[in-house]
C-alpha cells in the first residue's frame, strides 16, 4: 500500500463516529498538538511586542491577536474545535483591521495577512477531525480557497503595484542648447537634460537591440571605491574614468582601446569618478605654432639669440584637445585627448594640486567626485566635503581655472567671489559636490549647493553660510559674480543638500512662446521650476510653517519652501499604519521603532531622541538627476524611498563607531557642536526599509501641465533580498535606484541603475517596459547614446561596475546597437 493511500485511510478518512475524542488516531492527536504549539509560540512575541507597542501609544491589534492566538493554540492542542472557531474569528478580525489600515493595496497586505492566511491552511485541514463529526467538505473548501489566495498573491507579486497612468498630449518647449551627436557633458549638454536627439532605436525595433561590444578596464571597485561613471563621447572616441582614477579612451564602434592614462591617485574615504571633461581649442588657437618647436636662428659668436618672433602667439603644448579629470586625491589631471599624455602647459606638467588655499589636513576630508564642467576656456569644479566631522571642515569653494594653464580665473565661496585668493577659503562653507549646468548664451552658471557642515546642528553657522546653503545659486559665467539664489531648504538640519544637476529647458508659456526655465530636483522629492534668468519661481512655491526643536545652541527656520505648482514625489506623511515588513514580526518592530521616534513631518528637528528623516538624506532625487525628453516636454526621473534616523548624543553610545568607511551611518563627531550625531537607515532586522514599498520609482512629469503622467516601481528582487540574500525572484517591488535615465528622440528612456542586473528600455509616454537585457553585474551609471561616425549606427553605452548593495563588481562598459 502506498504512503499516500495509508495517509488517506488513516487520517483524511478518519470519521469519529464515537464522540469520544480519545479514540482519535495518534496522527490527529500529534498534528493537533503540533499546530497548537506553533500557534502558542507565534503568539508569545506578538503579545510581548504588542504590549510594548501599546505602551508607546500604538495599535492594540498585535497584543489582542497574540492573546487570542495563544488561547486558540491551547484549545486546538486539546483537540477542541472551539480553538478552530476562535482562530477563524481572529483571522476575520485581522482582515477587517488590515483593510481599515491599508485599504486593498497589495504590498501593505503582505505582512498583515500573509502569516495569518498561511496558518489558516493547517487549521482548516485539521478542523474536521476535532470534536464531534461534522462535514469536512466546507473546511476543505476553505483550505482550497487559501491555496487559491496564495496562488493569486503569487501572480500579483510579479506585477507592478501602485502604477499611476494619466493621459498625455505632447506640448514640447525647446532645448536651451543646440542638439548634437556628441555627449561631452555630464548631462550630455551644458543644459543637463540627458536627452539624445537620436531616433534610430525606436519602440518598434528596440527588441532587435543586441550587445555590440564590451570594453574592459581591468579595474574593479574595491573597499571605498564605487563605479559611477558616465562616459564622454567625442566623435569616434569614448572617454571614461575608473574608480581608481584611470582614464581610458576607446573606439565608439568597436571598443578597441586607444590609450590609457594611470594617475596613481591615492584612495580617499569616498573614492569614485563620475566622468571626465573635454575641451577642444578653437581653430585659431589650434593653428598657433608650438613654443617647444621654436628654433632660434644661428647667430655669430658673442651675439644673443633672438626671442621668439615678437607679436606671434605660441601654444605651450600640443594638447589641442584635452581630457580633464578631478581625482579623489584632490588633484586635477589634464591629458592629450589623442594620446593620453599629460599636457605639459597645465599646472605642474599636466597635474595641479587643488589643496591650495584649502587649509591643512584637507585630504581625505575634501575630495572631488563629480565630472568637472568645461565652460568656454575654463574648467569649473567644486568638491565633496566629508559630512559631519567638525565645524571647521574645508571650504566648499567653487573654482574656475584657465583650461590652458590651470591658473585661477575666479572663485565663489559662500557668497564671496573674486579673481584670486591670497589666504584660505572660508571653512565649512556650503559645497558643490554635484555637477553644475550652464547657459552659455546668457552667461550664467548654476550651482546646486550643499548645506554648511555639520549636517545636523547649525547653531554656529554664519548668515553668509546660511544664505547660499541647500540652494540653486546662479553666477556670472565669466567672473563668478553671484546673480541670484533660490533656497530649497532654510537652515538645513537634515542633510537635504541639492544633489541633482539643474536641468535647463524652455517650457511653454501657454501663449505660443516659451519661458527660460531651470528644473531642480531635490532630495525632499520637491521639483522646483524657476526662471533661470531671475531665479523667480515659474511654478508656484509656498512657504509653510514647520516645527521648532529644543537642541542646545540651535535655532530653527519658522517656514520652509514647498513647490506646490509642481508634483512632489514620495513625500506622503508616514504613520504607524504605513510601517512595513516581510512578516508581521518585523512590521511590528518597525511600528514600535516609529512610535518611539520624533516625527512630525519632513522637517522634524533633530533632537536627543531619535528623529525620523523622511524623505531620507539619500533622497528623493539624488546625483543621478533627471532627463528631459525635449521633443515631448517630459521630465523622467527615478527616486529612492528609504528613511533614515538621526539622534543627537552628548557622548558615544556603546557599539556605535565612525570609522570613515561609511559616513552615512554610525556615529559622526560633529566637533565644535554640543553633540555627536548617531544615524542609520530606518530598517528592520532583515535589512528592509520600514516604510511601505515601493522603495524606488521611475516617474514622468508633463512639464506643460506640470502633472505626473505615469509612475512605476523600478527594480526587482531578482539580485537582492533581505539580509543581503539574493532571492532570484523578479518581483517588481521597486528598489532604491542610483544613476540617471537617458531619453531619446524616438520616445525611449534607457535606465541601468537598478539593484537588479538589467539595461531597460521604457516607453517615455506610457512608462511601459518594452525591452530589457540581462547583465553580469549591476550598475550605478547613466547611459549615453550616440551615432558612430564610422558605421552610422546608434549605440547605447554605459558602465556596469556593480550595484551599491552588492559585493559582485565588474570592470566593463557595454555598448548596444541594433543587429544588422
PDB file of C-alpha atoms in Angstrom, residues 417-640:
ATOM      1  CA  UNK A 417      33.840  85.817  -5.128  1.00  0.00           C
ATOM      2  CA  UNK A 418      36.969  87.135  -6.715  1.00  0.00           C
ATOM      3  CA  UNK A 419      39.727  86.611  -9.247  1.00  0.00           C
ATOM      4  CA  UNK A 420      42.297  85.413  -6.712  1.00  0.00           C
ATOM      5  CA  UNK A 421      42.564  84.398  -3.097  1.00  0.00           C
ATOM      6  CA  UNK A 422      45.718  85.131  -1.151  1.00  0.00           C
ATOM      7  CA  UNK A 423      44.547  83.368   2.016  1.00  0.00           C
ATOM      8  CA  UNK A 424      42.397  80.356   2.781  1.00  0.00           C
ATOM      9  CA  UNK A 425      38.844  79.992   1.596  1.00  0.00           C
ATOM     10  CA  UNK A 426      36.003  80.076   4.124  1.00  0.00           C
ATOM     11  CA  UNK A 427      35.937  76.932   6.243  1.00  0.00           C
ATOM     12  CA  UNK A 428      32.688  74.911   6.461  1.00  0.00           C
ATOM     13  CA  UNK A 429      31.079  76.882   3.631  1.00  0.00           C
ATOM     14  CA  UNK A 430      28.425  75.016   1.593  1.00  0.00           C
ATOM     15  CA  UNK A 431      29.987  72.753  -1.003  1.00  0.00           C
ATOM     16  CA  UNK A 432      29.007  71.915  -4.573  1.00  0.00           C
ATOM     17  CA  UNK A 433      29.739  68.211  -4.790  1.00  0.00           C
ATOM     18  CA  UNK A 434      27.315  67.594  -7.649  1.00  0.00           C
ATOM     19  CA  UNK A 435      27.586  68.985 -11.180  1.00  0.00           C
ATOM     20  CA  UNK A 436      26.572  72.488 -12.315  1.00  0.00           C
ATOM     21  CA  UNK A 437      24.767  73.351 -15.539  1.00  0.00           C
ATOM     22  CA  UNK A 438      25.362  76.495 -17.561  1.00  0.00           C
ATOM     23  CA  UNK A 439      23.639  78.741 -20.080  1.00  0.00           C
ATOM     24  CA  UNK A 440      26.369  79.986 -22.409  1.00  0.00           C
ATOM     25  CA  UNK A 441      24.084  82.366 -24.337  1.00  0.00           C
ATOM     26  CA  UNK A 442      23.027  84.213 -21.188  1.00  0.00           C
ATOM     27  CA  UNK A 443      26.379  83.759 -19.491  1.00  0.00           C
ATOM     28  CA  UNK A 444      25.055  82.047 -16.347  1.00  0.00           C
ATOM     29  CA  UNK A 445      26.370  79.109 -14.330  1.00  0.00           C
ATOM     30  CA  UNK A 446      24.010  77.245 -11.974  1.00  0.00           C
ATOM     31  CA  UNK A 447      25.355  75.632  -8.793  1.00  0.00           C
ATOM     32  CA  UNK A 448      23.462  73.015  -6.727  1.00  0.00           C
ATOM     33  CA  UNK A 449      24.797  73.635  -3.216  1.00  0.00           C
ATOM     34  CA  UNK A 450      25.022  71.554  -0.067  1.00  0.00           C
ATOM     35  CA  UNK A 451      24.288  72.568   3.478  1.00  0.00           C
ATOM     36  CA  UNK A 452      27.003  74.013   5.690  1.00  0.00           C
ATOM     37  CA  UNK A 453      28.661  71.289   7.734  1.00  0.00           C
ATOM     38  CA  UNK A 454      27.927  69.601  10.102  1.00  0.00           C
ATOM     39  CA  UNK A 455      24.615  68.421   8.745  1.00  0.00           C
ATOM     40  CA  UNK A 456      22.539  68.048  11.887  1.00  0.00           C
ATOM     41  CA  UNK A 457      23.494  71.049  14.034  1.00  0.00           C
ATOM     42  CA  UNK A 458      23.724  74.581  12.680  1.00  0.00           C
ATOM     43  CA  UNK A 459      23.781  76.967  15.605  1.00  0.00           C
ATOM     44  CA  UNK A 460      27.330  78.024  14.674  1.00  0.00           C
ATOM     45  CA  UNK A 461      26.572  78.880  11.036  1.00  0.00           C
ATOM     46  CA  UNK A 462      27.014  82.472   9.923  1.00  0.00           C
ATOM     47  CA  UNK A 463      24.456  84.438   7.872  1.00  0.00           C
ATOM     48  CA  UNK A 464      26.831  84.252   4.879  1.00  0.00           C
ATOM     49  CA  UNK A 465      26.892  80.447   5.067  1.00  0.00           C
ATOM     50  CA  UNK A 466      23.155  80.197   5.609  1.00  0.00           C
ATOM     51  CA  UNK A 467      22.207  82.405   2.680  1.00  0.00           C
ATOM     52  CA  UNK A 468      23.505  80.087  -0.042  1.00  0.00           C
ATOM     53  CA  UNK A 469      23.153  76.618   1.535  1.00  0.00           C
ATOM     54  CA  UNK A 470      20.891  73.891   0.056  1.00  0.00           C
ATOM     55  CA  UNK A 471      20.117  76.182  -2.833  1.00  0.00           C
ATOM     56  CA  UNK A 472      20.484  76.863  -6.523  1.00  0.00           C
ATOM     57  CA  UNK A 473      22.981  79.700  -6.992  1.00  0.00           C
ATOM     58  CA  UNK A 474      23.394  81.480 -10.338  1.00  0.00           C
ATOM     59  CA  UNK A 475      26.803  83.012 -11.101  1.00  0.00           C
ATOM     60  CA  UNK A 476      28.131  85.162 -13.874  1.00  0.00           C
ATOM     61  CA  UNK A 477      29.963  82.622 -16.010  1.00  0.00           C
ATOM     62  CA  UNK A 478      32.812  84.993 -16.857  1.00  0.00           C
ATOM     63  CA  UNK A 479      33.506  86.427 -13.395  1.00  0.00           C
ATOM     64  CA  UNK A 480      31.871  84.213 -10.786  1.00  0.00           C
ATOM     65  CA  UNK A 481      29.789  87.128  -9.506  1.00  0.00           C
ATOM     66  CA  UNK A 482      26.645  85.974  -7.734  1.00  0.00           C
ATOM     67  CA  UNK A 483      23.457  86.827  -9.653  1.00  0.00           C
ATOM     68  CA  UNK A 484      20.646  85.163  -7.739  1.00  0.00           C
ATOM     69  CA  UNK A 485      19.925  82.499  -5.116  1.00  0.00           C
ATOM     70  CA  UNK A 486      16.911  80.249  -4.654  1.00  0.00           C
ATOM     71  CA  UNK A 487      16.954  78.241  -1.437  1.00  0.00           C
ATOM     72  CA  UNK A 488      15.254  74.838  -1.370  1.00  0.00           C
ATOM     73  CA  UNK A 489      15.680  74.432   2.416  1.00  0.00           C
ATOM     74  CA  UNK A 490      16.213  77.132   5.040  1.00  0.00           C
ATOM     75  CA  UNK A 491      18.732  76.384   7.811  1.00  0.00           C
ATOM     76  CA  UNK A 492      19.120  72.781   6.664  1.00  0.00           C
ATOM     77  CA  UNK A 493      19.476  70.369   9.610  1.00  0.00           C
ATOM     78  CA  UNK A 494      18.557  67.193   7.697  1.00  0.00           C
ATOM     79  CA  UNK A 495      21.276  66.805   5.006  1.00  0.00           C
ATOM     80  CA  UNK A 496      18.780  67.844   2.330  1.00  0.00           C
ATOM     81  CA  UNK A 497      21.598  69.261   0.193  1.00  0.00           C
ATOM     82  CA  UNK A 498      20.836  69.733  -3.515  1.00  0.00           C
ATOM     83  CA  UNK A 499      22.351  66.626  -5.076  1.00  0.00           C
ATOM     84  CA  UNK A 500      20.874  66.660  -8.600  1.00  0.00           C
ATOM     85  CA  UNK A 501      22.228  68.636 -11.521  1.00  0.00           C
ATOM     86  CA  UNK A 502      19.945  71.518 -12.574  1.00  0.00           C
ATOM     87  CA  UNK A 503      18.237  71.000 -15.944  1.00  0.00           C
ATOM     88  CA  UNK A 504      17.769  73.910 -18.363  1.00  0.00           C
ATOM     89  CA  UNK A 505      14.796  73.777 -20.725  1.00  0.00           C
ATOM     90  CA  UNK A 506      12.466  76.406 -22.164  1.00  0.00           C
ATOM     91  CA  UNK A 507       8.928  75.500 -21.086  1.00  0.00           C
ATOM     92  CA  UNK A 508       5.730  76.594 -22.886  1.00  0.00           C
ATOM     93  CA  UNK A 509       4.222  79.821 -21.541  1.00  0.00           C
ATOM     94  CA  UNK A 510       0.684  78.946 -22.691  1.00  0.00           C
ATOM     95  CA  UNK A 511       0.687  81.768 -25.220  1.00  0.00           C
ATOM     96  CA  UNK A 512       2.675  80.162 -28.001  1.00  0.00           C
ATOM     97  CA  UNK A 513       6.042  81.177 -26.576  1.00  0.00           C
ATOM     98  CA  UNK A 514       8.443  79.747 -24.012  1.00  0.00           C
ATOM     99  CA  UNK A 515       9.981  80.708 -20.680  1.00  0.00           C
ATOM    100  CA  UNK A 516      13.679  80.036 -19.960  1.00  0.00           C
ATOM    101  CA  UNK A 517      13.349  77.529 -17.128  1.00  0.00           C
ATOM    102  CA  UNK A 518      15.552  75.706 -14.677  1.00  0.00           C
ATOM    103  CA  UNK A 519      14.129  72.487 -13.244  1.00  0.00           C
ATOM    104  CA  UNK A 520      15.686  71.449  -9.957  1.00  0.00           C
ATOM    105  CA  UNK A 521      15.086  68.061  -8.360  1.00  0.00           C
ATOM    106  CA  UNK A 522      15.712  67.740  -4.619  1.00  0.00           C
ATOM    107  CA  UNK A 523      16.237  65.046  -2.017  1.00  0.00           C
ATOM    108  CA  UNK A 524      12.933  66.172  -0.496  1.00  0.00           C
ATOM    109  CA  UNK A 525      11.051  64.890  -3.559  1.00  0.00           C
ATOM    110  CA  UNK A 526      10.161  68.503  -4.400  1.00  0.00           C
ATOM    111  CA  UNK A 527      10.573  69.699  -8.008  1.00  0.00           C
ATOM    112  CA  UNK A 528      11.228  73.412  -8.350  1.00  0.00           C
ATOM    113  CA  UNK A 529      10.707  75.188 -11.692  1.00  0.00           C
ATOM    114  CA  UNK A 530      12.450  78.580 -11.795  1.00  0.00           C
ATOM    115  CA  UNK A 531      13.062  81.295 -14.338  1.00  0.00           C
ATOM    116  CA  UNK A 532      16.751  80.690 -14.934  1.00  0.00           C
ATOM    117  CA  UNK A 533      17.434  84.355 -15.715  1.00  0.00           C
ATOM    118  CA  UNK A 534      15.979  85.705 -12.467  1.00  0.00           C
ATOM    119  CA  UNK A 535      15.569  82.788 -10.045  1.00  0.00           C
ATOM    120  CA  UNK A 536      11.861  83.574  -9.614  1.00  0.00           C
ATOM    121  CA  UNK A 537       9.529  80.547  -9.455  1.00  0.00           C
ATOM    122  CA  UNK A 538       7.623  79.739 -12.649  1.00  0.00           C
ATOM    123  CA  UNK A 539       5.613  77.080 -10.794  1.00  0.00           C
ATOM    124  CA  UNK A 540       4.206  78.383  -7.519  1.00  0.00           C
ATOM    125  CA  UNK A 541       6.279  77.992  -4.349  1.00  0.00           C
ATOM    126  CA  UNK A 542       4.650  78.360  -0.958  1.00  0.00           C
ATOM    127  CA  UNK A 543       6.317  78.984   2.409  1.00  0.00           C
ATOM    128  CA  UNK A 544       4.751  76.748   5.060  1.00  0.00           C
ATOM    129  CA  UNK A 545       5.281  76.796   8.828  1.00  0.00           C
ATOM    130  CA  UNK A 546       7.380  73.955  10.280  1.00  0.00           C
ATOM    131  CA  UNK A 547       8.053  72.854  13.866  1.00  0.00           C
ATOM    132  CA  UNK A 548      10.891  74.113  16.055  1.00  0.00           C
ATOM    133  CA  UNK A 549      13.048  71.975  18.320  1.00  0.00           C
ATOM    134  CA  UNK A 550      14.951  72.304  21.563  1.00  0.00           C
ATOM    135  CA  UNK A 551      18.545  71.228  20.850  1.00  0.00           C
ATOM    136  CA  UNK A 552      21.274  73.135  22.692  1.00  0.00           C
ATOM    137  CA  UNK A 553      22.669  76.245  20.984  1.00  0.00           C
ATOM    138  CA  UNK A 554      20.376  75.775  17.999  1.00  0.00           C
ATOM    139  CA  UNK A 555      17.814  77.892  16.188  1.00  0.00           C
ATOM    140  CA  UNK A 556      15.142  76.925  13.658  1.00  0.00           C
ATOM    141  CA  UNK A 557      13.688  78.326  10.456  1.00  0.00           C
ATOM    142  CA  UNK A 558       9.983  79.098  11.009  1.00  0.00           C
ATOM    143  CA  UNK A 559       8.947  78.191   7.437  1.00  0.00           C
ATOM    144  CA  UNK A 560      10.156  76.045   4.536  1.00  0.00           C
ATOM    145  CA  UNK A 561       9.520  76.271   0.750  1.00  0.00           C
ATOM    146  CA  UNK A 562       7.117  73.849  -0.949  1.00  0.00           C
ATOM    147  CA  UNK A 563       6.798  73.647  -4.722  1.00  0.00           C
ATOM    148  CA  UNK A 564       3.005  73.472  -4.850  1.00  0.00           C
ATOM    149  CA  UNK A 565       2.940  74.280  -8.577  1.00  0.00           C
ATOM    150  CA  UNK A 566       4.766  71.046  -9.438  1.00  0.00           C
ATOM    151  CA  UNK A 567       4.049  67.486  -8.299  1.00  0.00           C
ATOM    152  CA  UNK A 568       6.019  66.183  -5.337  1.00  0.00           C
ATOM    153  CA  UNK A 569       7.215  62.593  -5.294  1.00  0.00           C
ATOM    154  CA  UNK A 570       7.417  60.159  -2.366  1.00  0.00           C
ATOM    155  CA  UNK A 571       6.562  62.843   0.198  1.00  0.00           C
ATOM    156  CA  UNK A 572       3.456  61.347   1.782  1.00  0.00           C
ATOM    157  CA  UNK A 573       3.362  61.694   5.570  1.00  0.00           C
ATOM    158  CA  UNK A 574       4.369  58.483   7.318  1.00  0.00           C
ATOM    159  CA  UNK A 575       2.178  56.929  10.002  1.00  0.00           C
ATOM    160  CA  UNK A 576       2.383  53.856  12.173  1.00  0.00           C
ATOM    161  CA  UNK A 577      -0.029  52.123   9.801  1.00  0.00           C
ATOM    162  CA  UNK A 578       2.389  52.729   6.916  1.00  0.00           C
ATOM    163  CA  UNK A 579       5.182  50.748   8.550  1.00  0.00           C
ATOM    164  CA  UNK A 580       6.063  47.577   6.681  1.00  0.00           C
ATOM    165  CA  UNK A 581       7.918  44.299   6.941  1.00  0.00           C
ATOM    166  CA  UNK A 582       8.140  40.968   5.186  1.00  0.00           C
ATOM    167  CA  UNK A 583       6.363  39.394   8.176  1.00  0.00           C
ATOM    168  CA  UNK A 584       4.058  40.563  10.932  1.00  0.00           C
ATOM    169  CA  UNK A 585       7.004  40.413  13.338  1.00  0.00           C
ATOM    170  CA  UNK A 586       9.380  42.823  11.625  1.00  0.00           C
ATOM    171  CA  UNK A 587       6.430  45.058  10.767  1.00  0.00           C
ATOM    172  CA  UNK A 588       5.529  45.095  14.468  1.00  0.00           C
ATOM    173  CA  UNK A 589       9.077  46.068  15.448  1.00  0.00           C
ATOM    174  CA  UNK A 590       9.105  48.822  12.801  1.00  0.00           C
ATOM    175  CA  UNK A 591       5.855  50.156  14.258  1.00  0.00           C
ATOM    176  CA  UNK A 592       7.400  50.252  17.734  1.00  0.00           C
ATOM    177  CA  UNK A 593      10.533  51.974  16.446  1.00  0.00           C
ATOM    178  CA  UNK A 594       8.423  54.504  14.567  1.00  0.00           C
ATOM    179  CA  UNK A 595       6.327  55.344  17.620  1.00  0.00           C
ATOM    180  CA  UNK A 596       9.452  55.793  19.747  1.00  0.00           C
ATOM    181  CA  UNK A 597      10.961  58.315  17.325  1.00  0.00           C
ATOM    182  CA  UNK A 598      10.234  62.000  16.922  1.00  0.00           C
ATOM    183  CA  UNK A 599       8.360  62.542  13.675  1.00  0.00           C
ATOM    184  CA  UNK A 600       6.043  65.379  12.720  1.00  0.00           C
ATOM    185  CA  UNK A 601       6.905  65.512   9.021  1.00  0.00           C
ATOM    186  CA  UNK A 602       9.904  66.056   6.785  1.00  0.00           C
ATOM    187  CA  UNK A 603      11.186  68.960   8.903  1.00  0.00           C
ATOM    188  CA  UNK A 604      11.060  67.265  12.292  1.00  0.00           C
ATOM    189  CA  UNK A 605      14.021  68.909  14.047  1.00  0.00           C
ATOM    190  CA  UNK A 606      16.863  66.606  15.201  1.00  0.00           C
ATOM    191  CA  UNK A 607      16.882  66.087  18.951  1.00  0.00           C
ATOM    192  CA  UNK A 608      18.368  63.978  21.724  1.00  0.00           C
ATOM    193  CA  UNK A 609      15.658  61.470  20.918  1.00  0.00           C
ATOM    194  CA  UNK A 610      15.800  59.518  17.666  1.00  0.00           C
ATOM    195  CA  UNK A 611      14.344  61.615  14.857  1.00  0.00           C
ATOM    196  CA  UNK A 612      12.981  60.166  11.627  1.00  0.00           C
ATOM    197  CA  UNK A 613      14.148  61.843   8.424  1.00  0.00           C
ATOM    198  CA  UNK A 614      11.665  61.271   5.604  1.00  0.00           C
ATOM    199  CA  UNK A 615      12.322  61.667   2.723  1.00  0.00           C
ATOM    200  CA  UNK A 616      15.751  60.489   3.807  1.00  0.00           C
ATOM    201  CA  UNK A 617      19.088  62.116   3.136  1.00  0.00           C
ATOM    202  CA  UNK A 618      19.633  59.735   0.211  1.00  0.00           C
ATOM    203  CA  UNK A 619      16.546  61.218  -1.436  1.00  0.00           C
ATOM    204  CA  UNK A 620      14.121  61.587  -3.079  1.00  0.00           C
ATOM    205  CA  UNK A 621      16.235  62.556  -6.002  1.00  0.00           C
ATOM    206  CA  UNK A 622      19.997  62.220  -5.790  1.00  0.00           C
ATOM    207  CA  UNK A 623      23.047  62.767  -8.019  1.00  0.00           C
ATOM    208  CA  UNK A 624      21.691  60.605 -10.860  1.00  0.00           C
ATOM    209  CA  UNK A 625      19.413  63.557 -11.695  1.00  0.00           C
ATOM    210  CA  UNK A 626      16.628  63.514 -14.281  1.00  0.00           C
ATOM    211  CA  UNK A 627      16.272  63.529 -18.055  1.00  0.00           C
ATOM    212  CA  UNK A 628      14.040  65.783 -20.142  1.00  0.00           C
ATOM    213  CA  UNK A 629      12.581  64.473 -23.378  1.00  0.00           C
ATOM    214  CA  UNK A 630      12.979  67.745 -25.256  1.00  0.00           C
ATOM    215  CA  UNK A 631      10.785  66.533 -28.133  1.00  0.00           C
ATOM    216  CA  UNK A 632       7.787  65.894 -25.880  1.00  0.00           C
ATOM    217  CA  UNK A 633       8.275  68.090 -22.835  1.00  0.00           C
ATOM    218  CA  UNK A 634       8.539  65.184 -20.378  1.00  0.00           C
ATOM    219  CA  UNK A 635      10.740  65.061 -17.281  1.00  0.00           C
ATOM    220  CA  UNK A 636      11.770  61.487 -16.430  1.00  0.00           C
ATOM    221  CA  UNK A 637      13.488  60.679 -13.158  1.00  0.00           C
ATOM    222  CA  UNK A 638      13.949  57.964 -10.536  1.00  0.00           C
ATOM    223  CA  UNK A 639      13.742  58.296  -6.781  1.00  0.00           C
ATOM    224  CA  UNK A 640      14.653  56.465  -3.586  1.00  0.00           C
TER     225      UNK A 640
END
